Every structure is written in structure tokens, then in C-alpha cells.
Short mmCIF file of C-alpha atoms in Angstrom, two decimals:
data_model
loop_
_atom_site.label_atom_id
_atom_site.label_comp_id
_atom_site.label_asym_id
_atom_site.label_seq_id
_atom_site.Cartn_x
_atom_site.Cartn_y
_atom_site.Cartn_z
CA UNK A 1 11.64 36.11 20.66
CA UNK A 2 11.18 33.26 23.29
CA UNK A 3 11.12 29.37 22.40
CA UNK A 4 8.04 28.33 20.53
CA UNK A 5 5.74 25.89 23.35
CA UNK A 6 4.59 23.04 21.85
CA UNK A 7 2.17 23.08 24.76
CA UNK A 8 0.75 26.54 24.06
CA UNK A 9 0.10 25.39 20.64
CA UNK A 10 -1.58 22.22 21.76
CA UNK A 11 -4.96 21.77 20.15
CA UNK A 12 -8.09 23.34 21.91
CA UNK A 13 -10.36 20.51 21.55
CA UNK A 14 -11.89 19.96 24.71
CA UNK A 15 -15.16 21.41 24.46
CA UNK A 16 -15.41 20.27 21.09
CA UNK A 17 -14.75 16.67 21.74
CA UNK A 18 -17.01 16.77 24.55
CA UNK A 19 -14.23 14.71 26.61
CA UNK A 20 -14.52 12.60 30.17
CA UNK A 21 -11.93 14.85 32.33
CA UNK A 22 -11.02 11.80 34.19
CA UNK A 23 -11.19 8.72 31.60
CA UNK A 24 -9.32 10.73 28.95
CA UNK A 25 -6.70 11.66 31.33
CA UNK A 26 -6.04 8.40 32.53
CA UNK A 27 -5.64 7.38 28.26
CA UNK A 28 -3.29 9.87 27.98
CA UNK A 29 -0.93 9.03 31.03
CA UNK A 30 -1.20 5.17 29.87
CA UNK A 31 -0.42 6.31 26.24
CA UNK A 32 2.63 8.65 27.18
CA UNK A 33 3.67 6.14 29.72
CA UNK A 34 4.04 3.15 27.24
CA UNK A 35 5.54 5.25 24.70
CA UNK A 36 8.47 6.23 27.06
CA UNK A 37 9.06 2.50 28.00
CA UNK A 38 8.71 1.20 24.91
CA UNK A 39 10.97 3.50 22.44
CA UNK A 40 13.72 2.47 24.31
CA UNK A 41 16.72 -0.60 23.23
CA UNK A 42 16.85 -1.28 20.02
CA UNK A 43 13.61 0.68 19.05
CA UNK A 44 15.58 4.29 20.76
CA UNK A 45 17.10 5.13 17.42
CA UNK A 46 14.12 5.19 15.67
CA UNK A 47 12.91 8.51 16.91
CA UNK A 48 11.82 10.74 14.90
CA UNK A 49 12.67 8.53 11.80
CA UNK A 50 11.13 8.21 8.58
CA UNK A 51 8.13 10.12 7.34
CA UNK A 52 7.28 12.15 3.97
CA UNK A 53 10.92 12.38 2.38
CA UNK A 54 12.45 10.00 4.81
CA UNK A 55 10.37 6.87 4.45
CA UNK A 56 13.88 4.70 3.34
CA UNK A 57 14.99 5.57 6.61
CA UNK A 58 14.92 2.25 9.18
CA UNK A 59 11.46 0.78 7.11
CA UNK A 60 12.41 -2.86 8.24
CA UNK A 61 12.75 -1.19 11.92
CA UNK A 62 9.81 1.14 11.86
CA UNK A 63 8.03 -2.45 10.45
CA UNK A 64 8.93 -4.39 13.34
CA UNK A 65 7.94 -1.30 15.83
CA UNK A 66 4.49 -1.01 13.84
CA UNK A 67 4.26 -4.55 15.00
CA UNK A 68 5.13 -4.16 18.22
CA UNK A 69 2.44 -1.15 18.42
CA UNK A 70 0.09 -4.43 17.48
CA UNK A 71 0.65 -6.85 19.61
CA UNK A 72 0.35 -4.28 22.50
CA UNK A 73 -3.42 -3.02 20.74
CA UNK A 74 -1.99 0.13 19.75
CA UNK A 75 -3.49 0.06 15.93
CA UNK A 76 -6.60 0.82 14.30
CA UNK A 77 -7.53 2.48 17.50
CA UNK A 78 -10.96 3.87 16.71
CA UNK A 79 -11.96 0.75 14.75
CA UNK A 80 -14.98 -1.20 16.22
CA UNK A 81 -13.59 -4.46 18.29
CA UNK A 82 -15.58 -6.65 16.62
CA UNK A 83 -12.95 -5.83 13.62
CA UNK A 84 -9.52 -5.77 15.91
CA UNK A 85 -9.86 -2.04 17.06
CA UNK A 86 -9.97 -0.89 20.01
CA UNK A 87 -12.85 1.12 20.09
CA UNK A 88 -11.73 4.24 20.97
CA UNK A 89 -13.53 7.57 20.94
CA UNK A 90 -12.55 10.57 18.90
CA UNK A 91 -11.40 12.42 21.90
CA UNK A 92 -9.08 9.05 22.75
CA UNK A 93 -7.98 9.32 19.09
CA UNK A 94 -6.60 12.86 18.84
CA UNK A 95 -4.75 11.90 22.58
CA UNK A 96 -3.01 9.13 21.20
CA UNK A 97 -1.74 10.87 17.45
CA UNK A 98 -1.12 13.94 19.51
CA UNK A 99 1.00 11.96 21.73
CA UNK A 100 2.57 9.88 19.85
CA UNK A 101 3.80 12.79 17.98
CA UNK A 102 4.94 15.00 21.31
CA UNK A 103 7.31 11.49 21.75
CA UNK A 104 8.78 11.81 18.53
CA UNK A 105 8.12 7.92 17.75
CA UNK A 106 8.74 7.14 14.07
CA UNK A 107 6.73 7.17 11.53
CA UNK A 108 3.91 4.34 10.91
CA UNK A 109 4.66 2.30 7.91
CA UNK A 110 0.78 0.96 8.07
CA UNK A 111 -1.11 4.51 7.33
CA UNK A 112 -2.70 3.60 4.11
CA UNK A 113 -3.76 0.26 5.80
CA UNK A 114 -5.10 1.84 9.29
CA UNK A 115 -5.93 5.11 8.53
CA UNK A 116 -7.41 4.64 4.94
CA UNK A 117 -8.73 0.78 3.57
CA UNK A 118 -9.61 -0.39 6.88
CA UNK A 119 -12.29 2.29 7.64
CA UNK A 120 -13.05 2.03 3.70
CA UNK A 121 -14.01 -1.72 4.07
CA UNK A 122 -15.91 -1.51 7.26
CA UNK A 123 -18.19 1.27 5.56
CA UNK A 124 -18.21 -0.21 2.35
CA UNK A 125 -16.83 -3.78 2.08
CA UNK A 126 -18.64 -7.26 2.23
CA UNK A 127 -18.28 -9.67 5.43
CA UNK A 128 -16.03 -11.65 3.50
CA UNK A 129 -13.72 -8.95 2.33
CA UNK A 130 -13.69 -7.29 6.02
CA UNK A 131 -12.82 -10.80 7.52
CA UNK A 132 -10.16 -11.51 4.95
CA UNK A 133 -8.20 -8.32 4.77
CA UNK A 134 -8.77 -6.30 8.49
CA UNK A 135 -6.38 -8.57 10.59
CA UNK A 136 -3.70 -8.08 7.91
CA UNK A 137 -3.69 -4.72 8.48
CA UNK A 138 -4.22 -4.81 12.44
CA UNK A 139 -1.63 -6.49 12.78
CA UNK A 140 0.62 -5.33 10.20
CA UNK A 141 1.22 -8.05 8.15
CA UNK A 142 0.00 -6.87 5.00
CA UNK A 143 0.64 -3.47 3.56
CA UNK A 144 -1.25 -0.86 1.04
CA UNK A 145 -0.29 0.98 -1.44
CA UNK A 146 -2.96 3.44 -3.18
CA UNK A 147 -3.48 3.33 -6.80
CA UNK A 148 -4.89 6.34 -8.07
CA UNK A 149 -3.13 8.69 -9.57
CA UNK A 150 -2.33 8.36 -13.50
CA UNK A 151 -0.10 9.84 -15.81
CA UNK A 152 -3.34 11.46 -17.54
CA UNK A 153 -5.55 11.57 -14.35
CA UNK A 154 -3.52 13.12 -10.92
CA UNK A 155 -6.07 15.33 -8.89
CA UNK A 156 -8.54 15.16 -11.40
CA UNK A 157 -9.34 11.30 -10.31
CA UNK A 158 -11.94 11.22 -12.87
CA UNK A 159 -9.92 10.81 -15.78
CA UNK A 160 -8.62 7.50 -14.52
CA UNK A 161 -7.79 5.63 -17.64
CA UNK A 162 -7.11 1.89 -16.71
CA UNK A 163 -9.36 -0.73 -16.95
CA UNK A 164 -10.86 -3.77 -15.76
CA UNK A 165 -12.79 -6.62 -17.65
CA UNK A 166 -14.32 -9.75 -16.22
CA UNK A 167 -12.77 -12.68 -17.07
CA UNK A 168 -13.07 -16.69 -15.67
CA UNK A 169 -14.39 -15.45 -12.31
CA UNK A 170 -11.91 -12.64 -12.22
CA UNK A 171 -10.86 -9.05 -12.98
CA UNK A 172 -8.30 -8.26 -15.63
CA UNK A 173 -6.63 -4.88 -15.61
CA UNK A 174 -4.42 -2.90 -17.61
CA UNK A 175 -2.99 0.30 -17.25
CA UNK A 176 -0.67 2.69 -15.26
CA UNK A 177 -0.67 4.16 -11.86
CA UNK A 178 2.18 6.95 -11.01
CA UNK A 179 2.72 8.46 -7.77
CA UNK A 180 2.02 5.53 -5.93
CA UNK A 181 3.44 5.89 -2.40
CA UNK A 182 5.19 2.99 -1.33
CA UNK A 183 4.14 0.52 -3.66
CA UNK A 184 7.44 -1.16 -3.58
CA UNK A 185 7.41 -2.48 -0.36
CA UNK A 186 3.46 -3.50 -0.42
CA UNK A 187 1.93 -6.68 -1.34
CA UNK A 188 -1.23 -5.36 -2.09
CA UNK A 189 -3.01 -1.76 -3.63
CA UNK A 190 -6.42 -0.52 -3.79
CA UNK A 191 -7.06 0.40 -7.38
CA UNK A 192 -9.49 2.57 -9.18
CA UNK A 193 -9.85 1.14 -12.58
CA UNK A 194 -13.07 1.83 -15.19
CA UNK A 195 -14.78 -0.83 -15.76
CA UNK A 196 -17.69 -0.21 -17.86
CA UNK A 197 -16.07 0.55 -21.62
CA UNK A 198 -17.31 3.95 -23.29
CA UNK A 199 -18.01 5.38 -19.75
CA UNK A 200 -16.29 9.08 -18.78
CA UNK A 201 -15.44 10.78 -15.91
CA UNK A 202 -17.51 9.51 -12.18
CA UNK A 203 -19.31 7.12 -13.94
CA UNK A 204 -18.60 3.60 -14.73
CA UNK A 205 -15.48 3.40 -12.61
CA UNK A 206 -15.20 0.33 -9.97
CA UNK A 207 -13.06 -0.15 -6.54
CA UNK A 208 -10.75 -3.22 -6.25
CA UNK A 209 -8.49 -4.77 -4.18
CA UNK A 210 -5.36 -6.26 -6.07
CA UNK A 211 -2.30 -8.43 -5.20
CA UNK A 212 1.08 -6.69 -6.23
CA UNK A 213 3.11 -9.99 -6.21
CA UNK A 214 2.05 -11.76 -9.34
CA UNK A 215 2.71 -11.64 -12.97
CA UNK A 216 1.45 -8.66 -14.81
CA UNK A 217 2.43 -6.02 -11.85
CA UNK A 218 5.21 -3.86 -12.54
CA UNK A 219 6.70 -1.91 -9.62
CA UNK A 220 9.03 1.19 -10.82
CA UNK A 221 10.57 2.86 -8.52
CA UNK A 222 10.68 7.31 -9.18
CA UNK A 223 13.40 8.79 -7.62
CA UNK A 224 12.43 12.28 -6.07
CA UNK A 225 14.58 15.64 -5.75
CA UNK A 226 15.38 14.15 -2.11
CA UNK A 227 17.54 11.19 -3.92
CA UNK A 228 15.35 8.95 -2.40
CA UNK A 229 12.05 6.71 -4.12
CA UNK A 230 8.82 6.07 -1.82
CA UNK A 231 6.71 6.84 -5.26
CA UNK A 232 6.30 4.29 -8.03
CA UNK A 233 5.05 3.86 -10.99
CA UNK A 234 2.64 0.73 -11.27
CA UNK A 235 2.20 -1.11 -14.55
CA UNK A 236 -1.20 -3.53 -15.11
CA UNK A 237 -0.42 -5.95 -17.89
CA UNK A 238 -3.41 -8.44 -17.98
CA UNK A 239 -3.10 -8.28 -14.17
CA UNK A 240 -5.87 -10.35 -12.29
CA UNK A 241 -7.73 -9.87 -8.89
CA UNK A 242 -10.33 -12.00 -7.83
CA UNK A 243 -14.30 -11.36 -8.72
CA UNK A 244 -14.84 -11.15 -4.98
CA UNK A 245 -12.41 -8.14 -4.27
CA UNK A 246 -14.35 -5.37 -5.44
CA UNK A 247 -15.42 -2.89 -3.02
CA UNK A 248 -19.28 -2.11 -3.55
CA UNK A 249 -20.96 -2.41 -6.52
CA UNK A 250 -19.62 -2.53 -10.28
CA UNK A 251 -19.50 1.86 -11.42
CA UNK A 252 -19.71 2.55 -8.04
CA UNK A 253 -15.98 3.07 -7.22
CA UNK A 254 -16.40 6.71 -7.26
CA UNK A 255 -18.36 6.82 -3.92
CA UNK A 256 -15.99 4.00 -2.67
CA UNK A 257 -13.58 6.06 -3.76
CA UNK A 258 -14.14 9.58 -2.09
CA UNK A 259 -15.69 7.86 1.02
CA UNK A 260 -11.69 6.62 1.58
CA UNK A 261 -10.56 10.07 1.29
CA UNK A 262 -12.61 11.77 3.95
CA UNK A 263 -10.57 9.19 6.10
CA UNK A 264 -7.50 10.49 4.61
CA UNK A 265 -8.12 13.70 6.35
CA UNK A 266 -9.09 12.57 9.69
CA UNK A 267 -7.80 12.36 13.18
CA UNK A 268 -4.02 11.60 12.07
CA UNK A 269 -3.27 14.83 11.02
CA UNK A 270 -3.73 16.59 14.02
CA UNK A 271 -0.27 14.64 15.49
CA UNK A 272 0.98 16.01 11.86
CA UNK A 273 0.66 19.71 13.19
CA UNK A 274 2.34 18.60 16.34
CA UNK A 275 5.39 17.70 13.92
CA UNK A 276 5.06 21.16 12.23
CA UNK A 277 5.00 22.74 15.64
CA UNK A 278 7.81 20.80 16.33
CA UNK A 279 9.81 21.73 13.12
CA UNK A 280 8.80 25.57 13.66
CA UNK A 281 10.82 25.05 16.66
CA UNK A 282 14.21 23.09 15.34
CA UNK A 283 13.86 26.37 12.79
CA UNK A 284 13.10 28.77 15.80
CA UNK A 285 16.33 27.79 17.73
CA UNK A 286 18.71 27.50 14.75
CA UNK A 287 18.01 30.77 13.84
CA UNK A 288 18.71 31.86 17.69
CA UNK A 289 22.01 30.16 17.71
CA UNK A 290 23.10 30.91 14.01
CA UNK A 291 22.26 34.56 14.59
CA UNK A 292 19.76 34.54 11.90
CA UNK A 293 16.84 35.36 14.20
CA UNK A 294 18.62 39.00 14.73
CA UNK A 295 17.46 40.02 10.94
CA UNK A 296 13.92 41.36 11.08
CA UNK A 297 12.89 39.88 8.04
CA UNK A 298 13.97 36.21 9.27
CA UNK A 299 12.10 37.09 12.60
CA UNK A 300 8.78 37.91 11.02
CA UNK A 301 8.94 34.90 9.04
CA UNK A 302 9.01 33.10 11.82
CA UNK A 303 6.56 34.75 13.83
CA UNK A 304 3.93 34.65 10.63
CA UNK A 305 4.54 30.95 10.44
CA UNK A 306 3.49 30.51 14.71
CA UNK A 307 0.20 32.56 14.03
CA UNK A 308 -0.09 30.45 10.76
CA UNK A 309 0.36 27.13 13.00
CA UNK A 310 -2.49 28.56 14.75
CA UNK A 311 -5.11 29.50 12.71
CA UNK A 312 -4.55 25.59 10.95
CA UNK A 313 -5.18 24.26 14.51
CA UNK A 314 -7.77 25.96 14.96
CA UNK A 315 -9.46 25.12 11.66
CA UNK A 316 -8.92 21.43 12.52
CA UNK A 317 -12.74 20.99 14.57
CA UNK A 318 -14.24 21.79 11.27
CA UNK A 319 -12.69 18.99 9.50
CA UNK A 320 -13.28 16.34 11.98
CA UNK A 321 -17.16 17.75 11.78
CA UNK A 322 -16.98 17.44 8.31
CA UNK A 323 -18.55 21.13 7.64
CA UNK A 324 -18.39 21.22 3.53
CA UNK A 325 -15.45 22.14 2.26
CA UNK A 326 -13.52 22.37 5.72
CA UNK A 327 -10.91 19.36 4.31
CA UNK A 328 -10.17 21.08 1.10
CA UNK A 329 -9.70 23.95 3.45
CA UNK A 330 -7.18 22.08 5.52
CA UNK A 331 -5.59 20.58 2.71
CA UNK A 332 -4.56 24.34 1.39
CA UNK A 333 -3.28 25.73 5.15
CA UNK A 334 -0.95 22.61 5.64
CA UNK A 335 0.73 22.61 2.57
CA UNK A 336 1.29 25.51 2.02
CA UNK A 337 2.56 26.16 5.56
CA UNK A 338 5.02 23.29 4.80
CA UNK A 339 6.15 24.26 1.63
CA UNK A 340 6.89 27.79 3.29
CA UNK A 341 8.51 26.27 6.09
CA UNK A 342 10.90 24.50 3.70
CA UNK A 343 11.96 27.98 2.19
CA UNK A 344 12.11 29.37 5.88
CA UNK A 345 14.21 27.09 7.08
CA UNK A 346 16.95 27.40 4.31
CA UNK A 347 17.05 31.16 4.31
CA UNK A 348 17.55 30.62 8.33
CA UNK A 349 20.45 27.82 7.34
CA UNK A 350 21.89 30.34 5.05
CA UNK A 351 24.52 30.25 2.36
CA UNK A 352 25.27 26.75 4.04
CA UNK A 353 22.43 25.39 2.90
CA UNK A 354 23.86 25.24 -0.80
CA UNK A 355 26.61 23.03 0.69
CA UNK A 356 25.97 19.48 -0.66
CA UNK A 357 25.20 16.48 1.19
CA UNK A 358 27.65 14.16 3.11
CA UNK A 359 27.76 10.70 2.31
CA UNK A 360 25.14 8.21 3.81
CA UNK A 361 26.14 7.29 7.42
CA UNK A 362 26.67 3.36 7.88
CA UNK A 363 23.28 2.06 9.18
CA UNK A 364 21.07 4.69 8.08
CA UNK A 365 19.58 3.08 5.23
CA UNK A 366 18.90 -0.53 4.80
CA UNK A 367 17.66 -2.42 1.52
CA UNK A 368 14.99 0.03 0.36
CA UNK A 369 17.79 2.27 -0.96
CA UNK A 370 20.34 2.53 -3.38
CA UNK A 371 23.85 1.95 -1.86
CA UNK A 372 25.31 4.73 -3.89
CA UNK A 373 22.62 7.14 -2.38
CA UNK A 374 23.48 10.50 -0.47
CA UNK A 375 21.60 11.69 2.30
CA UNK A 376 20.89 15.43 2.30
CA UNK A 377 20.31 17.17 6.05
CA UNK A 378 16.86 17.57 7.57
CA UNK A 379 16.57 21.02 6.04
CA UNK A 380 17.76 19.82 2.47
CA UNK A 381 15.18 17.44 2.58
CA UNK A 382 12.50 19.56 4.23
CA UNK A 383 12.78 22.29 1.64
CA UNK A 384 12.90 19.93 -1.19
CA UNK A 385 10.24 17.48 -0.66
CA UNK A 386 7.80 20.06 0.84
CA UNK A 387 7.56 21.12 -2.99
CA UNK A 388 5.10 18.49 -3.40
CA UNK A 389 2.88 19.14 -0.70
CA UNK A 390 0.99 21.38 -2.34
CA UNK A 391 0.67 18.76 -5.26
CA UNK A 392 -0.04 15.48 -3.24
CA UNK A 393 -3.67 14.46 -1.93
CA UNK A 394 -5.22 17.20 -4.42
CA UNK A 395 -3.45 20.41 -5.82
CA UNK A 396 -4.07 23.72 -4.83
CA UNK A 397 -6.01 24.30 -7.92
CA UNK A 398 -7.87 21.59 -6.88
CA UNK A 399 -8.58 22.09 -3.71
CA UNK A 400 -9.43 25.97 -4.83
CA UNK A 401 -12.03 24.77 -7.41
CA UNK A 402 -13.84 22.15 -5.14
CA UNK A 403 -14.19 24.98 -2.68
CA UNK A 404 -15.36 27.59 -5.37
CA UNK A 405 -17.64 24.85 -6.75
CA UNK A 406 -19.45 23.05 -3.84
CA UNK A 407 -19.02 25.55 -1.44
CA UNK A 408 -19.58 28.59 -2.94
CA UNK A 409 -21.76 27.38 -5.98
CA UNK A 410 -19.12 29.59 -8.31
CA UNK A 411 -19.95 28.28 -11.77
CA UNK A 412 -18.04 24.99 -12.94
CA UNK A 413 -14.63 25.41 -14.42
CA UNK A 414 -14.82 25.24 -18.26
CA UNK A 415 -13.54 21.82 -19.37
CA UNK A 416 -11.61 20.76 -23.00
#
């Protein structure tokens, strides 16, 4: 079995995205060109660094390189310029997270910002709120954390459970959020909270924006199977945001709401399968030099998983074209490819992978973690954190039912 080409496997969007030969060529050599300048000093060891399951790794460094990605007008790319974007087209988009993953930079510390409230807010947000809160996030000097997800209410958003009142010109909210990536590190979160009493499931629900530094936020770290604690828990005790800072209409939060994940599912994913591509290969050539690749079972695996890269690249056009049901789709091929890519990669490591992890190397970490914490290798980690893929951004049975449902008009799942 030769080496897996990330090249081969590069995504076949051409026709698709209807792309200027020349123009989009010329993008690509500038983006590849200041990539390779630029990850270089004292931004060189951040290759390849942080990321789901790694996200303590360098964050102050990966902060100050998210930065530097600003000041250069590498952010919020396809955002209008009237808002601090650049303007790019789709085809210029895919380029640059394709890219940007081929040069192994590290992972963006901004994505909920850039990828998710910014586009939210120029769909759905006043003048006011766009002019207030888009500049933070261009140029990275506010950060987002997502609150969704409840103890009672994961995938199934429409069970969210805290609330919101009016009160003196303001919003008052109690409740919990759980699951709330990076909240710790974030000064403020998007919120779903219900704000019309006696109301159930879509309706009655409202969209705000809320400060995490004040009195009445509680930030709870959850340490994961990987040792390490990019989810929270987020407590609302009488916690206030101003009137202003609701996105649309009161009991419209819902549309607010699933307008902001269609972003989720955009453009940036497609440099995600350029990582998978890349970690099919780190698997593909341990397996070569540990032997493991002679046992035909091991060899299939890893042949299944290339085909599997495929068909999920070649599935991408029909998310970005928003066909119904294409992200939910998407959602199911990715995940579970990772998840299975975790297992692959241990049974390639062998009875070696039970060995346990070293001690944290001096450097590594820096305030987001706990000093007594032990860093597992990149195929403890993978194996372990990839168990949540398929539970993160919408379950499987989730993502099965909204497929069976508004796809296929199956009949509705029976409900307690």
C-alpha cells in the first residue's frame, strides 16, 4: 500500500465553485506564501497545535497568532468589508481553510466568533449590535463561547430550560448551560434562554448576547477523558445583559438560533477533512513502520477509511449548496469517520497504546491547565476525545431523525 496523497484527496470543487483560473490561483500562491513566512520564530512551534482535545495546548500563543492573522486581514474572510471582512468569494474561502490546513498552522482560537456570531449578526443583528460587537471579533479581541446545550436540553435544543425576564432596561437570566466549549477563556456567550413563561419547545425562546465577567456568571470547568477541560458548565444566577443585546425579535431565538448553525457547517470544515486526510496518513505510515500494515485486517481498515475520506469530500458541494438535509448528512460521515479513526489508530499503535502517558513536557501547557496534568500521545487523545464526535453539534440520533423527518417525511418520533 503506497503513502496516502493529500493532493489526490484534495477537494474537486472547481466546477462547482465556478472559480477564475487565474485570480484564484494567484489567492492561493499569496495565501501559501504568507503562511510559510509567517509560521516561522516564535510562531514555528505552534504547528499543528491545539484543536478538539488539544485546545490547552499554547492558547495564549495560538491568541497572539489569531491576532497576527488580523492585523495582516486574514479573518472573517468572506465577511462583507463594510463589516471588517475581506470580501472574499466562496471559491477564495475553501483556498484559504484548505490551505491553511495543508500548512499545518494551529488551530484558531476565534471560530465561534468568525465562523459562527459574526455571520449570525450580519443576517440577523441590529446596526448597533453589528457595530458594537464585529471588530471585537475581527480583530480578536473579544471571544465567544456558545451557550446552548443544557443538562435537560443537549441536541434536542428545544428543551432549553433557562430563562430570561425583563428587568430596569435589562435581561435577567437564570439557569445552566453544560458543554460549553471554551467558556473559560471568553468574555462573552451567545445564549438561548426562554423568555416568554409557560411557552414549550421552538416557541417563546429569545437570542442574547451576554457578558461572562460579571456577578451572577459561574464558569466550571469539566474535565474530559483527555485530562484536559475546554467544556464548562455555565451557571446564570440573576445574571444581566443589556435590553439592546438581543438578536431579533423577543420568541424568535429559534430562527436566530438555527440560522447560526447552518454557519457552523460551512466552508471551515472542508480544511477539517484536510486534517483527517492528514491523520489517515500519520496512521498510514505508523502502521508501515510498526509492521502493523502487514496484517490484512489492519490494511483494510485503512484502505476503507481512504474511500471513506472520499465519499465525505465528495458530499461536501451539497452542504455548501445547502440541498436539505446535506449538513445532517455531513455531520454523520465526519464523526463517525473520526471516531473510527480513533479506534484505527490504537489497534495500529498496538498493545503500546495501553501504556500510560508521560508527564507534561515543560512549556507545553501554559495557565489554562492544571499543573498536575498529564499529557497523553496524539493517538491517546485522538481515540479518546473522538468519542464525542458523534455526540457534539447534534447526535447521531439526531442527525438520523432530522433526516428521516424533513427529508424523508418519515412520521415524527413519538415524544413523552
Amino acid at each position: 500500500m503506497t503513502s496516502i496523497d493529500l493532493a489526490d484527496r484534495s477537494l474537486d470543487l472547481g466546477e462547482w465553485a465556478a472559480r477564475t483560473p487565474d485570480a484564484d490561483a494567484e489567492f492561493a500562491v499569496a495565501v501559501r506564501g504568507w503562511l510559510e513566512e509567517n509560521l516561522a520564530g516564535s510562531f514555528a512551534s505552534l504547528r499543528g497545535r491545539g484543536g478538539p482535545g488539544s485546545e490547552h495546548e499554547f492558547f495564549t500563543e495560538r491568541l497572539e497568532w489569531d491576532r497576527h492573522l488580523a492585523r495582516a486581514g486574514w479573518t472573517c474572510l468572506g465577511w462583507p468589508t463594510r463589516y471588517g471582512g475581506r470580501g472574499a468569494t466562496l471559491a477564495q474561502r475553501i483556498i484559504f481553510h484548505e490551505e491553511y490546513a495543508r500548512a499545518d498552522a494551529p488551530a484558531r482560537v476565534n471560530h465561534l466568533g468568525e465562523e459562527l456570531l459574526g455571520p449570525t449578526l450580519i443576517e440577523f443583528g441590529t446596526d448597533e449590535q453589528k457595530q458594537r460587537f464585529l471588530p471585537g471579533i475581527v480583530d480578536v479581541t473579544e471571544l465567544w463561547a456558545q451557550g446552548y446545550s443544557e443538562p435537560g436540553a443537549g441536541s434536542d435544543l428545544a428543551g432549553v430550560a433557562t430563562t430570561a425576564s425583563p428587568a430596569d432596561g435589562r435581561w435577567q437570566i437564570n439557569g445552566q448551560k453544560i458543554w460549553t466549549s471554551l467558556a473559560h477563556v471568553a468574555q462573552w456567550a451567545f445564549v438561548l434562554c426562554r423568555t416568554e413563561p409557560g411557552s414549550t419547545r421552538h416557541k417563546g425562546l429569545s437570542f442574547l448576547l451576554v457578558p461572562l465577567d460579571q456577578e451572577g456568571v459561574t464558569v466550571r470547568p469539566i474535565q474530559q477523558l483527555t485530562g484536559t477541560s475546554e467544556f464548562n458548565e455555565v451557571f446564570f444566577d440573576d445574571a444581566v445583559t443589556d435590553a439592546d443585546n438581543i438578536v431579533g425579535e423577543p420568541g424568535d431565538g429559534w430562527k436566530v438560533a438555527m440560522g447560526l448553525l447552518q454557519f457552523e457547517r460551512g466552508v471551515s470544515t472542508l480544511g477539517q477533512q484536510v486534517g483527517f486526510a492528514r491523520e489517515l496518513d500519520a496512521v498510514t505510515d505508523l502502521a508501515r513502520s510498526n509492521g502493523a500494515l502487514d496484517n490484512p485486517e489492519i490494511a483494510t481498515r485503512i484502505a476503507r477509511a481512504g474511500i471513506s475520506l472520499r465519499v465525505m469530500r465528495a458530499h461536501a458541494p451539497a452542504v455548501l449548496d445547502g440541498v436539505p438535509g446535506a449538513d445532517s448528512v455531513g455531520k454523520l460521515l465526519w464523526s463517525n469517520w473520526h471516531r473510527d479513526l480513533g479506534e484505527l489508530g490504537m489497534a495500529v499503535r498496538g498493545a503500546s497504546a495501553l501504556i500510560g502517558p508521560a508527564t507534561t513536557a515543560e512549556g507545553a501547557f501554559n495557565d489554562l491547565t492544571d499543573p498536575e496534568h498529564v499529557e497523553l500521545d496524539e493517538w491517546q487523545r485522538l481515540y479518546l476525545f473522538t468519542r464525542a464526535d458523534t455526540i457534539y453539534g447534534g447526535s447521531n440520533e439526531v442527525q438520523r431523525n432530522i433526516i428521516a423527518e424533513r427529508v424523508l417525511g418519515l412520521p415524527r418520533e413519538a415524544r413523552a
